[in-house]
Amino acid sequence: MNYNTLKKEAKVVIVGGGFGGLYTAKGLKNSPLQVTLIDKRNFNLFQPLLYQVATGSLSPADITSPLRSILCQNKNTQVLLNAVIDIKPNDKQIIVDNHQSIPYDVLILATGVTHHYFGNDQWETFAPGLSNIEDALEIRNRVFMAFEAAEKENNPIKRQAWLTFVIVGGGPTGVELAGAIAEIANNSMKGNFRNFDPKDAKILLIEGLERVLPPYPIELSSKAEQELCNLGVTIHTKSIVTNISEDTIVVRKGEKHEQITSHTILWAAGVKASSISKILAERTGVSLDRAGRVIVEPDLSITNFPDIFVIGDLSNFSHQDNKALPGVAPVAIQQAKYVAKLIRKRLKGESLPSFIYKDYGSMAIIGQNKAVADFKFIKLSGFLAWFIWISAHIYYLIEFDNKLVVLVQWIWNYFTQGRGARLITENNKKDK
Amino acid sequence: MNYNTLKKEAKVVIVGGGFGGLYTAKGLKNSPLQVTLIDKRNFNLFQPLLYQVATGSLSPADITSPLRSILCQNKNTQVLLNAVIDIKPNDKQIIVDNHQSIPYDVLILATGVTHHYFGNDQWETFAPGLSNIEDALEIRNRVFMAFEAAEKENNPIKRQAWLTFVIVGGGPTGVELAGAIAEIANNSMKGNFRNFDPKDAKILLIEGLERVLPPYPIELSSKAEQELCNLGVTIHTKSIVTNISEDTIVVRKGEKHEQITSHTILWAAGVKASSISKILAERTGVSLDRAGRVIVEPDLSITNFPDIFVIGDLSNFSHQDNKALPGVAPVAIQQAKYVAKLIRKRLKGESLPSFIYKDYGSMAIIGQNKAVADFKFIKLSGFLAWFIWISAHIYYLIEFDNKLVVLVQWIWNYFTQGRGARLITENNKKDK
């Protein structure tokens, strides 16, 4: 392995203020290094709860924390609000959007992923994905606007098109969205309309493989399907989307093509690396996987450039069990802590053994009192899994940024089935 | 006075889901009338706290409540999400944006006001006003983005332009914005930047008349000016804005013109009636005041049309003390209750004496522990006024929609000086 001794006051540049970037900066606190964290946004986003913003349970501020206040005590760290437009690995510089160049001795890239239409980018207008706060607000607007449009529509066939919700992709995000929309229809909207019963809403979940939550153990997939069915969600497995237009989605199952009329189609079917990975590949020759993620070395650096690290969802680390680690927060956090430790070692001219991911299990939420959890040594579903899911998230949020408010909001929502954050905001500010 | 007996099951159409419209609908609950409430938005906005969204203390959902859930128990009321584009008083119909016509027996207009540039609409781009949720998010983005830009700017003169905040208008909204931005600079942003001290921010409040809070007693204006000064706000009274461009505002004070360089200019200097008042005037011949508000009769109906009522900020009621009632929530609520009562009387063929506004006083907040309150029999300022202000608002929010979360958020903010809702969201969703 190739490593070099870092001088004191070396410049560490971190791109991305997600879990990977933030935990790297935190891990370098009180070191003699000069750290710069660059992000296009001024906040960290708690991605696991993004679907709760998209479905009106939480507000954007509930699941975001200002980067500056998180890093306020890191006196050696400056936060810059910029987008990175180029990397010059031989000059050890990155170029940001105002064409300023920022020198580095160590560079950490942690810009994550966005959603992906597999070559059908024209579908995005009709079927938005869920990667950031604006996506979540767009989805929130569409879901609640659909119920409003249904109330105004007197033609029953047209009304049913407004009350049909199609979610493409049966991974955790798709399952969470389908479950939450079913609960909106069954509970939150009860008695809210005069022209229809919100329970008449049809929620369809489309998955290409043979079961929902494909990476989970088969018994948890079955549990999830059962609980979604109980909520009134119709699941189509082994079903491939062949076309999406303004109000129609075409699904192929075996030889059969089915056309579904719906005004609210949501995309949760795939991710690709953020665009920085392509730039990195061009400048360094590093290999990318099919989703554009950067193939990293056992120490999370890239081939021939021991001073450039790629961590979190943006990286493909396949040195453990010969398959890429999943794109989840625990991976990003453990990788960040590893890289920070490695950099500190290099200050002393020392090294570290390869990165090893410690997998504590995974969870997906389906609805109130309903979740599945795979803790390796035990598999759980139902209320207990839900309770562990919500406790873990509350614990994390409170530890991270003292978001007590979210706890109160959740307790409130639990007892009232309320969706207080269901405001439709859109771009109609001018026509008051 | 001209009034007529209403038949049972008469159609009551309310336009506007603010305090006026909502309290009218609530006042008609359990009546035999068929009530339709029409609004362009799906929520009621608690306008008195809008500046707290604009300055990152609260989230939009904290100060909004879904109209449908508020009116869920009003079985005789339907909510429609529409904009009204025309009124046909002789056919007793209104026309909504999908060109559907909706018949009424009684029409209540309560669409409120928006901000106003007195013939200089081109200033809006450079100096946004604060009328709705989108305005508040736009102002929030600009304020927090200015600090971010200052961190990236190495030229001290250019940096000062980012750290200069100009608020035009010394009424309650202007005072609240100036005070809140001063607290952001002095407290919330402490230690957040590496290139400047946020305390170096300059906050200017521009007022055309000779004191801030002109409608308040002179001693409360003085108190407010003193407390703003203590926060570091510079007040320019008797100062008229003569021009606003992208980064410059020109202010005339007597003979002197001063040019101020600032990237963050906010407008809080005037309001005008929503556009429906013009349509109403054309169709009914009713008189409007200079701000476009509808001059109403002593029973809040309009001349020659006893079945059309105009209430809240949209109306000009001058039958008490010969001056128009102020555009505040208590006026709208009392007028709504009056109209609902009058309509119920008409069901029985009875009438009501003229509307009389009961004024319990007014309050304006300047910052933490700082407010002024004029309760007629007693004038208060400082901590006590602040405590009454915040208690009244918490009481109201909890009574209205059980927004316990806001209470927790406020207690939290009080002790931490935090601005958790300072996320900058803008229109950059595509360039991930």
JSON list of N, CA, C and O in Angstrom, two decimals, chain B residues 58-76:
[
{"chain": "B", "resi": 58, "resn": "LEU", "atom": "N", "xyz": [-38.82, 29.13, 12.48]},
{"chain": "B", "resi": 58, "resn": "LEU", "atom": "CA", "xyz": [-39.90, 28.16, 12.36]},
{"chain": "B", "resi": 58, "resn": "LEU", "atom": "C", "xyz": [-39.97, 27.65, 10.93]},
{"chain": "B", "resi": 58, "resn": "LEU", "atom": "O", "xyz": [-39.48, 28.29, 10.01]},
{"chain": "B", "resi": 59, "resn": "SER", "atom": "N", "xyz": [-40.62, 26.50, 10.76]},
{"chain": "B", "resi": 59, "resn": "SER", "atom": "CA", "xyz": [-40.84, 25.92, 9.44]},
{"chain": "B", "resi": 59, "resn": "SER", "atom": "C", "xyz": [-42.23, 26.29, 8.94]},
{"chain": "B", "resi": 59, "resn": "SER", "atom": "O", "xyz": [-43.13, 26.54, 9.75]},
{"chain": "B", "resi": 60, "resn": "PRO", "atom": "N", "xyz": [-42.41, 26.29, 7.61]},
{"chain": "B", "resi": 60, "resn": "PRO", "atom": "CA", "xyz": [-43.75, 26.60, 7.08]},
{"chain": "B", "resi": 60, "resn": "PRO", "atom": "C", "xyz": [-44.86, 25.80, 7.74]},
{"chain": "B", "resi": 60, "resn": "PRO", "atom": "O", "xyz": [-45.90, 26.36, 8.10]},
{"chain": "B", "resi": 61, "resn": "ALA", "atom": "N", "xyz": [-44.65, 24.51, 7.95]},
{"chain": "B", "resi": 61, "resn": "ALA", "atom": "CA", "xyz": [-45.73, 23.69, 8.53]},
{"chain": "B", "resi": 61, "resn": "ALA", "atom": "C", "xyz": [-46.08, 24.11, 9.95]},
{"chain": "B", "resi": 61, "resn": "ALA", "atom": "O", "xyz": [-47.18, 23.86, 10.43]},
{"chain": "B", "resi": 62, "resn": "ASP", "atom": "N", "xyz": [-45.14, 24.77, 10.64]},
{"chain": "B", "resi": 62, "resn": "ASP", "atom": "CA", "xyz": [-45.42, 25.20, 12.02]},
{"chain": "B", "resi": 62, "resn": "ASP", "atom": "C", "xyz": [-46.48, 26.28, 12.08]},
{"chain": "B", "resi": 62, "resn": "ASP", "atom": "O", "xyz": [-47.14, 26.45, 13.11]},
{"chain": "B", "resi": 63, "resn": "ILE", "atom": "N", "xyz": [-46.58, 27.08, 11.02]},
{"chain": "B", "resi": 63, "resn": "ILE", "atom": "CA", "xyz": [-47.51, 28.22, 11.07]},
{"chain": "B", "resi": 63, "resn": "ILE", "atom": "C", "xyz": [-48.64, 28.07, 10.05]},
{"chain": "B", "resi": 63, "resn": "ILE", "atom": "O", "xyz": [-49.34, 29.03, 9.76]},
{"chain": "B", "resi": 64, "resn": "THR", "atom": "N", "xyz": [-48.80, 26.86, 9.52]},
{"chain": "B", "resi": 64, "resn": "THR", "atom": "CA", "xyz": [-49.91, 26.64, 8.61]},
{"chain": "B", "resi": 64, "resn": "THR", "atom": "C", "xyz": [-50.72, 25.45, 9.11]},
{"chain": "B", "resi": 64, "resn": "THR", "atom": "O", "xyz": [-50.19, 24.57, 9.79]},
{"chain": "B", "resi": 65, "resn": "SER", "atom": "N", "xyz": [-51.99, 25.44, 8.78]},
{"chain": "B", "resi": 65, "resn": "SER", "atom": "CA", "xyz": [-52.86, 24.32, 9.16]},
{"chain": "B", "resi": 65, "resn": "SER", "atom": "C", "xyz": [-53.69, 23.95, 7.95]},
{"chain": "B", "resi": 65, "resn": "SER", "atom": "O", "xyz": [-54.26, 24.84, 7.31]},
{"chain": "B", "resi": 66, "resn": "PRO", "atom": "N", "xyz": [-53.79, 22.66, 7.62]},
{"chain": "B", "resi": 66, "resn": "PRO", "atom": "CA", "xyz": [-54.58, 22.26, 6.46]},
{"chain": "B", "resi": 66, "resn": "PRO", "atom": "C", "xyz": [-56.05, 22.68, 6.63]},
{"chain": "B", "resi": 66, "resn": "PRO", "atom": "O", "xyz": [-56.66, 22.39, 7.66]},
{"chain": "B", "resi": 67, "resn": "LEU", "atom": "N", "xyz": [-56.59, 23.37, 5.63]},
{"chain": "B", "resi": 67, "resn": "LEU", "atom": "CA", "xyz": [-58.00, 23.80, 5.70]},
{"chain": "B", "resi": 67, "resn": "LEU", "atom": "C", "xyz": [-58.91, 22.61, 5.91]},
{"chain": "B", "resi": 67, "resn": "LEU", "atom": "O", "xyz": [-59.87, 22.67, 6.68]},
{"chain": "B", "resi": 68, "resn": "ARG", "atom": "N", "xyz": [-58.61, 21.52, 5.20]},
{"chain": "B", "resi": 68, "resn": "ARG", "atom": "CA", "xyz": [-59.48, 20.35, 5.30]},
{"chain": "B", "resi": 68, "resn": "ARG", "atom": "C", "xyz": [-59.52, 19.76, 6.70]},
{"chain": "B", "resi": 68, "resn": "ARG", "atom": "O", "xyz": [-60.56, 19.29, 7.13]},
{"chain": "B", "resi": 69, "resn": "SER", "atom": "N", "xyz": [-58.39, 19.76, 7.39]},
{"chain": "B", "resi": 69, "resn": "SER", "atom": "CA", "xyz": [-58.48, 19.16, 8.72]},
{"chain": "B", "resi": 69, "resn": "SER", "atom": "C", "xyz": [-59.15, 20.13, 9.69]},
{"chain": "B", "resi": 69, "resn": "SER", "atom": "O", "xyz": [-59.88, 19.69, 10.58]},
{"chain": "B", "resi": 70, "resn": "ILE", "atom": "N", "xyz": [-58.97, 21.44, 9.49]},
{"chain": "B", "resi": 70, "resn": "ILE", "atom": "CA", "xyz": [-59.67, 22.40, 10.37]},
{"chain": "B", "resi": 70, "resn": "ILE", "atom": "C", "xyz": [-61.19, 22.25, 10.20]},
{"chain": "B", "resi": 70, "resn": "ILE", "atom": "O", "xyz": [-61.94, 22.32, 11.17]},
{"chain": "B", "resi": 71, "resn": "LEU", "atom": "N", "xyz": [-61.63, 22.04, 8.95]},
{"chain": "B", "resi": 71, "resn": "LEU", "atom": "CA", "xyz": [-63.07, 22.02, 8.67]},
{"chain": "B", "resi": 71, "resn": "LEU", "atom": "C", "xyz": [-63.63, 20.61, 8.53]},
{"chain": "B", "resi": 71, "resn": "LEU", "atom": "O", "xyz": [-64.77, 20.42, 8.09]},
{"chain": "B", "resi": 72, "resn": "CYS", "atom": "N", "xyz": [-62.84, 19.63, 8.93]},
{"chain": "B", "resi": 72, "resn": "CYS", "atom": "CA", "xyz": [-63.21, 18.22, 8.78]},
{"chain": "B", "resi": 72, "resn": "CYS", "atom": "C", "xyz": [-64.56, 17.91, 9.44]},
{"chain": "B", "resi": 72, "resn": "CYS", "atom": "O", "xyz": [-65.38, 17.18, 8.89]},
{"chain": "B", "resi": 73, "resn": "GLN", "atom": "N", "xyz": [-64.79, 18.50, 10.62]},
{"chain": "B", "resi": 73, "resn": "GLN", "atom": "CA", "xyz": [-66.03, 18.23, 11.36]},
{"chain": "B", "resi": 73, "resn": "GLN", "atom": "C", "xyz": [-67.21, 19.05, 10.86]},
{"chain": "B", "resi": 73, "resn": "GLN", "atom": "O", "xyz": [-68.33, 18.84, 11.30]},
{"chain": "B", "resi": 74, "resn": "ASN", "atom": "N", "xyz": [-66.94, 20.04, 10.00]},
{"chain": "B", "resi": 74, "resn": "ASN", "atom": "CA", "xyz": [-68.04, 20.85, 9.45]},
{"chain": "B", "resi": 74, "resn": "ASN", "atom": "C", "xyz": [-68.67, 20.09, 8.28]},
{"chain": "B", "resi": 74, "resn": "ASN", "atom": "O", "xyz": [-68.30, 20.29, 7.13]},
{"chain": "B", "resi": 75, "resn": "LYS", "atom": "N", "xyz": [-69.62, 19.22, 8.60]},
{"chain": "B", "resi": 75, "resn": "LYS", "atom": "CA", "xyz": [-70.17, 18.32, 7.58]},
{"chain": "B", "resi": 75, "resn": "LYS", "atom": "C", "xyz": [-70.88, 19.08, 6.47]},
{"chain": "B", "resi": 75, "resn": "LYS", "atom": "O", "xyz": [-71.05, 18.56, 5.37]},
{"chain": "B", "resi": 76, "resn": "ASN", "atom": "N", "xyz": [-71.30, 20.30, 6.74]},
{"chain": "B", "resi": 76, "resn": "ASN", "atom": "CA", "xyz": [-72.01, 21.08, 5.71]},
{"chain": "B", "resi": 76, "resn": "ASN", "atom": "C", "xyz": [-71.06, 21.92, 4.85]},
{"chain": "B", "resi": 76, "resn": "ASN", "atom": "O", "xyz": [-71.49, 22.77, 4.08]}
]
